[in-house]
PDB file of C-alpha atoms in Angstrom:
ATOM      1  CA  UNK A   1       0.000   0.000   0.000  1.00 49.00           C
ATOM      2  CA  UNK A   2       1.420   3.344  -1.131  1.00 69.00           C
ATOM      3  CA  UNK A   3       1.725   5.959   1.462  1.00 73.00           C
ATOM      4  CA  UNK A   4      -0.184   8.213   0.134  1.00 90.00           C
ATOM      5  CA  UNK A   5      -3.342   5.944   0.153  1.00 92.00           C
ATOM      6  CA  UNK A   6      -2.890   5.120   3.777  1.00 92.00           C
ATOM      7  CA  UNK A   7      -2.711   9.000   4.232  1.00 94.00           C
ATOM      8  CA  UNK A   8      -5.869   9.432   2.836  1.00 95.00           C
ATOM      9  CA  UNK A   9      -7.481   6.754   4.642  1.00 95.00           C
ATOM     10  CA  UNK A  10      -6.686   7.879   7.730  1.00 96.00           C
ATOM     11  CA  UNK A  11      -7.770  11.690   7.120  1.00 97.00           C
ATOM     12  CA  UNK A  12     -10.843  10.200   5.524  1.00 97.00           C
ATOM     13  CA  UNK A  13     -11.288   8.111   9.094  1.00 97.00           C
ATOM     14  CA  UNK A  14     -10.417  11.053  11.099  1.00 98.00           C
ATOM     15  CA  UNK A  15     -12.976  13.185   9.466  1.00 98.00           C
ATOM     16  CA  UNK A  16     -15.621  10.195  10.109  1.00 98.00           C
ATOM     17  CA  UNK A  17     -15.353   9.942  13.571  1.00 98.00           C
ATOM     18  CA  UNK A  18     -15.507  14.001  13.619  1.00 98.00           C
ATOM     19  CA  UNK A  19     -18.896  14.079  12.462  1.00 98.00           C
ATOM     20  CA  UNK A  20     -20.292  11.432  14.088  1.00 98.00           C
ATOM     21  CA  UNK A  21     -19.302  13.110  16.981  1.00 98.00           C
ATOM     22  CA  UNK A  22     -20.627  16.506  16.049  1.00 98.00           C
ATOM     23  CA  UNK A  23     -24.042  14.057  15.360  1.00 98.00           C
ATOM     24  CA  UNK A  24     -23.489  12.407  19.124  1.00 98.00           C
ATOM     25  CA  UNK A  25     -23.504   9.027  16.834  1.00 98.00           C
ATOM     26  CA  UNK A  26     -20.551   5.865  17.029  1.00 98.00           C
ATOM     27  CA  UNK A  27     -18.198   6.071  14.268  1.00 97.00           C
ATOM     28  CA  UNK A  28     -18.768   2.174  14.043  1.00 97.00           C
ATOM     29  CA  UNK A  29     -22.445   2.749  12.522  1.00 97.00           C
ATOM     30  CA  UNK A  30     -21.018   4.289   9.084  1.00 98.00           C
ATOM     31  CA  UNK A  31     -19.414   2.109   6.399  1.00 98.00           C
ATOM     32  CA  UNK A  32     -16.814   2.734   3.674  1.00 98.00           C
ATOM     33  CA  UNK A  33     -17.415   1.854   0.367  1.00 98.00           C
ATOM     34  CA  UNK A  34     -14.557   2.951  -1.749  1.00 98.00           C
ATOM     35  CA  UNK A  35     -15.332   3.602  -5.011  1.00 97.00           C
ATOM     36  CA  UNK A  36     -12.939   2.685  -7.402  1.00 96.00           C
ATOM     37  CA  UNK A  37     -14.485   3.274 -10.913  1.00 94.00           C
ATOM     38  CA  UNK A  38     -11.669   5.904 -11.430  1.00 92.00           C
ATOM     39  CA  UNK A  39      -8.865   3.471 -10.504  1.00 94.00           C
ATOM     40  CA  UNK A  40      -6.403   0.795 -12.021  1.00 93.00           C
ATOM     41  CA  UNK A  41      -6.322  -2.794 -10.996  1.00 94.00           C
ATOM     42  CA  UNK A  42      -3.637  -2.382  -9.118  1.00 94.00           C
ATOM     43  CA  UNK A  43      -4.920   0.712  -6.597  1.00 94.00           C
ATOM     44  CA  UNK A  44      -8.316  -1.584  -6.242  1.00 96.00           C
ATOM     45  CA  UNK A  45      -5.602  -4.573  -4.672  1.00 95.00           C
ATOM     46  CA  UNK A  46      -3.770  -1.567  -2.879  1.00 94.00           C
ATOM     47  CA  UNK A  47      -7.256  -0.464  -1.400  1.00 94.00           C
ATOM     48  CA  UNK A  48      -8.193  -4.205  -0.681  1.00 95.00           C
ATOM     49  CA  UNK A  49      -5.446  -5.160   1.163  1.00 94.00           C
ATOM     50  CA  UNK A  50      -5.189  -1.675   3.436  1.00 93.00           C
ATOM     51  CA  UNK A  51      -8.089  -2.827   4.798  1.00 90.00           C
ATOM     52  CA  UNK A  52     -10.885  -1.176   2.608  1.00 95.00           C
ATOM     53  CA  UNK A  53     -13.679  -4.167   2.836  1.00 96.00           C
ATOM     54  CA  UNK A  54     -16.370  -2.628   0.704  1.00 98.00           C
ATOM     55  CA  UNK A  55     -15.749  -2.033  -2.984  1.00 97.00           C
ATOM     56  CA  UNK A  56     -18.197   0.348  -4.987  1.00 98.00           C
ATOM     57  CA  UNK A  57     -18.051   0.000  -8.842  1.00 97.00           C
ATOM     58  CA  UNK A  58     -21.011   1.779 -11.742  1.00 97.00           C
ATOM     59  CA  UNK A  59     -20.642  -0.677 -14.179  1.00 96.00           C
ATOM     60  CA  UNK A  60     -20.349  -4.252 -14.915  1.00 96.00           C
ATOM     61  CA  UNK A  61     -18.042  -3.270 -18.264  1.00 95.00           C
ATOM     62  CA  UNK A  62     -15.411  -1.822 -16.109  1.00 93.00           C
ATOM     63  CA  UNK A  63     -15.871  -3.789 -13.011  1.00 96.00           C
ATOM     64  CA  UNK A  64     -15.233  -6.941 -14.621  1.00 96.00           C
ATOM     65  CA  UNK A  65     -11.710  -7.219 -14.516  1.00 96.00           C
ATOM     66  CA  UNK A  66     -11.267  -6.194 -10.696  1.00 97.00           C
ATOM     67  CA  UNK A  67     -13.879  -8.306  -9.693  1.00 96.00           C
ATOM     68  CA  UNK A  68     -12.707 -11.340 -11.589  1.00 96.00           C
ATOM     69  CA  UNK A  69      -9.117 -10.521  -9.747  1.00 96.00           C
ATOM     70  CA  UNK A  70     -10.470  -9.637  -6.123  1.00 96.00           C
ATOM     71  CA  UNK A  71     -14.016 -10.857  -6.214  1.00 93.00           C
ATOM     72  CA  UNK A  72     -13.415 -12.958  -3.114  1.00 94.00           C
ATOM     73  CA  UNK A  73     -11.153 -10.582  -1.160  1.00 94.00           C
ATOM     74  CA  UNK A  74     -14.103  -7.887  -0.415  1.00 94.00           C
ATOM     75  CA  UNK A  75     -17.903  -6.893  -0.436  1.00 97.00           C
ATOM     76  CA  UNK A  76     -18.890  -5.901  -3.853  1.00 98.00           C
ATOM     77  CA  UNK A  77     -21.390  -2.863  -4.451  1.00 98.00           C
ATOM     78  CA  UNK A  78     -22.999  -2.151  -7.337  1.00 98.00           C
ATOM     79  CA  UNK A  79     -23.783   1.993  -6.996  1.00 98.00           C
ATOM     80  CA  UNK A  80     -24.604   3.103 -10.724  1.00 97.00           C
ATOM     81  CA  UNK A  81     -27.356   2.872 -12.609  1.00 97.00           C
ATOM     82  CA  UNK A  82     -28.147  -0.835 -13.411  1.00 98.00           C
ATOM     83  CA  UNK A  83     -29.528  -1.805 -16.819  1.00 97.00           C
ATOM     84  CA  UNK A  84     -32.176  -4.884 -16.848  1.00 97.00           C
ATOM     85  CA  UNK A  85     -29.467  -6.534 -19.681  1.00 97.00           C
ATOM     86  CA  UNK A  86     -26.924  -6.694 -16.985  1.00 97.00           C
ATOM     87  CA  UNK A  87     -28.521  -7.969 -13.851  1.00 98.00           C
ATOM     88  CA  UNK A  88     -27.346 -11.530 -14.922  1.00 98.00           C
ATOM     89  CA  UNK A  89     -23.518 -10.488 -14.312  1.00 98.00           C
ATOM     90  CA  UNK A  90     -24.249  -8.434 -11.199  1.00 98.00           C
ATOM     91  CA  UNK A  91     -26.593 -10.457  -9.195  1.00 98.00           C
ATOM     92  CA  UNK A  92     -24.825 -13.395  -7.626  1.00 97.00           C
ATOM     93  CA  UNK A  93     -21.244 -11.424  -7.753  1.00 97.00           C
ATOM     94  CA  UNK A  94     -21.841  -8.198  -6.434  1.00 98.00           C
ATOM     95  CA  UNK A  95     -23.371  -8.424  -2.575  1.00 98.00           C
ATOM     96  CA  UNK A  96     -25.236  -5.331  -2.653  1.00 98.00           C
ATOM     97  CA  UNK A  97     -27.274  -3.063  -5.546  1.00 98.00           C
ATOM     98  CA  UNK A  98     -27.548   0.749  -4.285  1.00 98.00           C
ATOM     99  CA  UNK A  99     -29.786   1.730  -7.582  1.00 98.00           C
ATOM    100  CA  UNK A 100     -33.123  -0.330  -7.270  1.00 98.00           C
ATOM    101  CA  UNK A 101     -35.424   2.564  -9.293  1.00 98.00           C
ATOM    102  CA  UNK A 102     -38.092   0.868 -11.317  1.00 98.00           C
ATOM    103  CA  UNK A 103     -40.043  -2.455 -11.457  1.00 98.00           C
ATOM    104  CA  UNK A 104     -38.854  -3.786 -14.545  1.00 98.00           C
ATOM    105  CA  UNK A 105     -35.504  -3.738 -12.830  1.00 98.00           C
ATOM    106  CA  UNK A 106     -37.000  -5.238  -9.422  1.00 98.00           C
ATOM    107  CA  UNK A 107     -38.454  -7.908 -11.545  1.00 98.00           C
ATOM    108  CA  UNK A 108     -35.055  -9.143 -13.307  1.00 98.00           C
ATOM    109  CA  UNK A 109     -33.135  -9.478  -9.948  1.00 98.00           C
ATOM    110  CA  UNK A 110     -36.188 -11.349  -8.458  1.00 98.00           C
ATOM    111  CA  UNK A 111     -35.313 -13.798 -11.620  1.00 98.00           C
ATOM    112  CA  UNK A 112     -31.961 -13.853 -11.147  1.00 98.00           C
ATOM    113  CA  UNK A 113     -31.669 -14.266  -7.515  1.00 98.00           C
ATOM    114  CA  UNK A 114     -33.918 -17.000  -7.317  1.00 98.00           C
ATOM    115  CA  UNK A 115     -32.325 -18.857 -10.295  1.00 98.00           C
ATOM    116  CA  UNK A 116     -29.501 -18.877  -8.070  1.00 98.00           C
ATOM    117  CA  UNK A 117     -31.266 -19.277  -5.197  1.00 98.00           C
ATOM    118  CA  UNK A 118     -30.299 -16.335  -3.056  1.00 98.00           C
ATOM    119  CA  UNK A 119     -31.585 -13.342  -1.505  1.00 98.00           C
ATOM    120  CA  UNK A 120     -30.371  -9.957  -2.719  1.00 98.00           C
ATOM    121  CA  UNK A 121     -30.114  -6.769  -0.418  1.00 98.00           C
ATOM    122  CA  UNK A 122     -30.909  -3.814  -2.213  1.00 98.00           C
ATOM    123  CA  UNK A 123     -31.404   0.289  -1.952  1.00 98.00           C
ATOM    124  CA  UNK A 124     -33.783   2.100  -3.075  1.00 98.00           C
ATOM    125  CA  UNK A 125     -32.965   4.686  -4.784  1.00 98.00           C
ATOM    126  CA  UNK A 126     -34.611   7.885  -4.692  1.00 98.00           C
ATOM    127  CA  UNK A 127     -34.397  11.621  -6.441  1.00 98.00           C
ATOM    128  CA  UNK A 128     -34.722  13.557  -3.732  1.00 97.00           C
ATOM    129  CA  UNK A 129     -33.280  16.497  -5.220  1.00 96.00           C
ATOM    130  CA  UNK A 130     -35.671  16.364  -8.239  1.00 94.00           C
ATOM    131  CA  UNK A 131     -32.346  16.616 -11.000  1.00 92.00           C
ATOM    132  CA  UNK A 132     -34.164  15.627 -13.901  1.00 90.00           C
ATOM    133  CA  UNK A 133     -30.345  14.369 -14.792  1.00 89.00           C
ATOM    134  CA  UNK A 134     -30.056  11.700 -11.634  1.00 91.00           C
ATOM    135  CA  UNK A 135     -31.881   8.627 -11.734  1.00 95.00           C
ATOM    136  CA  UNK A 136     -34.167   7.260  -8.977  1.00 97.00           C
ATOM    137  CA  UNK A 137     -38.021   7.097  -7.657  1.00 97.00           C
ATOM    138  CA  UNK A 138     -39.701  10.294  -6.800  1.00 97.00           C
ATOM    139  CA  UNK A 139     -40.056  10.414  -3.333  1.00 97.00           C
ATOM    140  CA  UNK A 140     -44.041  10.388  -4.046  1.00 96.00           C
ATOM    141  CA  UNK A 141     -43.973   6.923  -5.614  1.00 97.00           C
ATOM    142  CA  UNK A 142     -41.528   5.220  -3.071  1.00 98.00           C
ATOM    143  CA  UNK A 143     -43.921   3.876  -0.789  1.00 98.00           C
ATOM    144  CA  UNK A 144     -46.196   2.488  -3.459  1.00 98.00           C
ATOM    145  CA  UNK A 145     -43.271   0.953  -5.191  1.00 98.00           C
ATOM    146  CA  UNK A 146     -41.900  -0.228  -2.025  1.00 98.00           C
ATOM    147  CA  UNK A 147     -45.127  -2.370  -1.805  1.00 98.00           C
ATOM    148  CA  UNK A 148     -44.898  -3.940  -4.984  1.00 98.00           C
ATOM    149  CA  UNK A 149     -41.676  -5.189  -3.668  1.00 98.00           C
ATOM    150  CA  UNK A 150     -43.495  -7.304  -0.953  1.00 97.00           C
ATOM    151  CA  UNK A 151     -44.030 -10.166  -2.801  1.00 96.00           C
ATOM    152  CA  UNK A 152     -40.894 -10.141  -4.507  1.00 98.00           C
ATOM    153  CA  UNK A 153     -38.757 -13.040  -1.982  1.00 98.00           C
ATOM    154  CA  UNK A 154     -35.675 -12.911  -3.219  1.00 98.00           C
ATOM    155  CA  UNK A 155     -34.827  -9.000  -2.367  1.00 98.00           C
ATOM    156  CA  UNK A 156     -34.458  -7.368   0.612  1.00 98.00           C
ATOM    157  CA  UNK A 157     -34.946  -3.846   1.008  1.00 98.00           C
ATOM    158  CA  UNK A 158     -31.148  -2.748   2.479  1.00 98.00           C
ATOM    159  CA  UNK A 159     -32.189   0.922   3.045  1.00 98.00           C
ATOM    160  CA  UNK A 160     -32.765   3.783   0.830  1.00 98.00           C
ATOM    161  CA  UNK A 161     -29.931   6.042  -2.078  1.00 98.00           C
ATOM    162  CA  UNK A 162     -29.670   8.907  -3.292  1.00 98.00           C
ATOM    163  CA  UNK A 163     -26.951  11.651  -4.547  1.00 97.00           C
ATOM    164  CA  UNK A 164     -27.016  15.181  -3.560  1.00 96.00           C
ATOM    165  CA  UNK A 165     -26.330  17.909  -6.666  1.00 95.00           C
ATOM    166  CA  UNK A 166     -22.653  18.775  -6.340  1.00 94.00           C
ATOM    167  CA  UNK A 167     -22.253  21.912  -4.352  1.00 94.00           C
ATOM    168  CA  UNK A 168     -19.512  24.061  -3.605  1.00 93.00           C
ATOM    169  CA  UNK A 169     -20.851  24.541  -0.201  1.00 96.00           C
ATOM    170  CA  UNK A 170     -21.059  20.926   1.152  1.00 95.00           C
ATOM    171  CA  UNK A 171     -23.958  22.552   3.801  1.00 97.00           C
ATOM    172  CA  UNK A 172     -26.220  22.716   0.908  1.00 97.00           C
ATOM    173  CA  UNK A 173     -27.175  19.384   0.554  1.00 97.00           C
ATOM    174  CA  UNK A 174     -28.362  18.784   3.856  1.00 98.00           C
ATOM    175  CA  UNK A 175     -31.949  18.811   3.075  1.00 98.00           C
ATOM    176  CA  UNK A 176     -31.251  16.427   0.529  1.00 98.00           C
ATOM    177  CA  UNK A 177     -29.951  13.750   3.038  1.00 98.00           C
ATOM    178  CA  UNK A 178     -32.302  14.851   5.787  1.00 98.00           C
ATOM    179  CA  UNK A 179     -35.035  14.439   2.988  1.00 98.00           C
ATOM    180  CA  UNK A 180     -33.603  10.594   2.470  1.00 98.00           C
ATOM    181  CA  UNK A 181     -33.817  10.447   6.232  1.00 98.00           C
ATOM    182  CA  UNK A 182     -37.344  11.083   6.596  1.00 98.00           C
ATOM    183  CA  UNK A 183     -38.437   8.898   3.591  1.00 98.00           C
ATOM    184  CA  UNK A 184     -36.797   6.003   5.194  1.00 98.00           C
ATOM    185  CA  UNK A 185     -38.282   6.583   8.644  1.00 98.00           C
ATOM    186  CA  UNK A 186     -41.864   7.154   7.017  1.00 98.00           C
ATOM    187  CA  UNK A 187     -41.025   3.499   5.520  1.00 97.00           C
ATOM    188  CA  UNK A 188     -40.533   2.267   9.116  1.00 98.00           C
ATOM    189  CA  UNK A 189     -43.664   3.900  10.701  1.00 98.00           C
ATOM    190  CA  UNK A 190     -46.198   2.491   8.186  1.00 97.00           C
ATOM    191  CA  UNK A 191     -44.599  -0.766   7.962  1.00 97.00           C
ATOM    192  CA  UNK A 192     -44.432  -1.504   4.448  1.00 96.00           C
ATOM    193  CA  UNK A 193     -42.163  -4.579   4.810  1.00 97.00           C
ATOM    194  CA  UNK A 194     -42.562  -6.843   8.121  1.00 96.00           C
ATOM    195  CA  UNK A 195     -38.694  -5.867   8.855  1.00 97.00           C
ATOM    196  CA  UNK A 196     -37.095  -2.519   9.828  1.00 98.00           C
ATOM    197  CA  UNK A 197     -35.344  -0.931   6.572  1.00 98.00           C
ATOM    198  CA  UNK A 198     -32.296   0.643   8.359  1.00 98.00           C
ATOM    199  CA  UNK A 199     -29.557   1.947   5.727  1.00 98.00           C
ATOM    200  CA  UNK A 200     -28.799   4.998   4.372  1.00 98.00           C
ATOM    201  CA  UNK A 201     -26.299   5.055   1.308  1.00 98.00           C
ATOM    202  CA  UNK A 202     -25.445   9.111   0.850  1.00 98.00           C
ATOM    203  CA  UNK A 203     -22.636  10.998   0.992  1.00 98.00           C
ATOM    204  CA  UNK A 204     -19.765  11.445  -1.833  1.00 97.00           C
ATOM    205  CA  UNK A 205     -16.228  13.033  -1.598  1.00 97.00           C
ATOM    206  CA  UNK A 206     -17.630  16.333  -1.539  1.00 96.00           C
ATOM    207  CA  UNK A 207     -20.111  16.018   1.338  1.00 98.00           C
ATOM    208  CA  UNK A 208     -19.698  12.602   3.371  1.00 98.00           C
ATOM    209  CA  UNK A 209     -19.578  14.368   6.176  1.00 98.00           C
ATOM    210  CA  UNK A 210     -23.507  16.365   5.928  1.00 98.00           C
ATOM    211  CA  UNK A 211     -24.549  12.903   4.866  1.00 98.00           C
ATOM    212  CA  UNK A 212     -23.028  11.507   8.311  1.00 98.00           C
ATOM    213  CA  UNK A 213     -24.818  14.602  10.362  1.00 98.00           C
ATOM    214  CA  UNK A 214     -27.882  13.652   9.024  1.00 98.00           C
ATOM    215  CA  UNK A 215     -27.293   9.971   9.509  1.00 98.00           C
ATOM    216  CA  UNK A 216     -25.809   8.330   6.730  1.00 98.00           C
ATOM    217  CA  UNK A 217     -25.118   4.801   7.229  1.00 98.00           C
ATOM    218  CA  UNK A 218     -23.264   3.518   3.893  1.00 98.00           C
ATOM    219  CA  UNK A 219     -20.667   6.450   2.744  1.00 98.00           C
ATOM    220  CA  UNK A 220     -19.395   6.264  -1.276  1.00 98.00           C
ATOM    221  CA  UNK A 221     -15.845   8.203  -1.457  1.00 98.00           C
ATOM    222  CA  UNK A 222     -13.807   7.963  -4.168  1.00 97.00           C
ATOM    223  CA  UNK A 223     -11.406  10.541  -4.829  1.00 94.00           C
ATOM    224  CA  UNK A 224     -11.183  11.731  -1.254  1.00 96.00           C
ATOM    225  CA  UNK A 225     -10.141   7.973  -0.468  1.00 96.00           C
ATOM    226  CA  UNK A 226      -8.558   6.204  -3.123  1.00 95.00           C
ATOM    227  CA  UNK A 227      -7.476   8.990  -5.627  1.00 89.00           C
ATOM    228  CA  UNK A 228      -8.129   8.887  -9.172  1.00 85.00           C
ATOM    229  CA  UNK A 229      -5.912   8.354 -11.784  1.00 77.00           C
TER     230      UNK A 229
END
């Protein structure tokens, strides 16, 4: 591991456990995916073997060859937008989805994952900020779609996604995550599913640490953590 990726990590850490304790929460209840879309082979091993457990990648084209070389060394997230023509290679290798939007989607990994006989945790994602360029539910269909997802066996609703517009004031997406927040807890209280939906994935380079305040569970860094190259 370079030096300058175990810098980083340990900032990154360091900057973690600040704002959970500016949020009076336990560093312990926010993971690290890093995100390594942006980086070589090589960097993804590096990250791997500092300790890095969770792996975030967009697509299956460019995941391919770094899962096929550390598939079994670390927890595999799929975080981009997930076309129904590619569920076959994700389901079954990756251990998470963070971009469940639409039923046609919902339906393939249902297929898939009971083909294979396993049950798939997934996130919701939503558009909280309303960017007609982001993908993701409006918040006013999430419950209703949330319901068709009831009889689907084979998923498990992981928590609820979303990204934040890219600000130059990190503060200003806090009503974006709060928003996510509240979406999730209105989930909870009228007990869509007969479990408790409990994760949050929000919060980039740019403004992990407003996604933390306002109770981020699941945090996707790449260039703050792994670089880019």
């Amino acid at each position: 591991m370079t030096i300058q990726l175990q810098e980083r990590i340990e900032e990154v850490r360091k900057r973690i456990a600040a704002a959970c304790a500016r949020a009076g929460r336990n560093p312990e209840e926010v993971r690290v995916i890093a995100v390594t879309k942006y980086v070589s082979l090589e960097t993804t091993g590096q990250a791997l073997r500092s300790g890095l457990t969770d792996v975030g990648e967009n697509r299956w084209q460019d995941a391919a060859a770094k899962w096929e070389a550390f598939g079994s060394e670390g927890v595999w997230h799929f975080i981009g937008h997930l076309q129904t023509n590619k569920v076959k290679d994700v389901v079954g290798r990756f251990a998470y989805i963070h971009s469940l939007d639409r039923l046609s989607l919902a339906k393939e990994i249902e297929k898939k994952a009971s083909a294979l006989g396993i049950e798939v945790p997934c996130f919701l994602q939503v558009n909280v900020s309303g960017e007609e360029t982001k993908y993701g539910l409006e918040p006013g269909g999430l419950l209703d779609f949330a319901a068709e997802l009831r009889s689907m066996k084979h998923i498990r609703v992981a928590g609820l996604m979303t990204m934040a517009p890219y600000e130059a004031e990190p503060e200003a997406t806090r009503p974006v995550f709060r928003g996510l927040r509240e979406w999730r807890d209105r989930l909870n209280r009228e007990a869509v599913f007969d479990y408790e939906v409990t994760g949050l994935s929000m919060g980039m380079s740019n403004d992990f640490e407003v996604a933390i305040e306002e109770g981020a569970t699941w945090v996707r860094l790449g260039s703050v953590l792994v670089g880019k190259e």
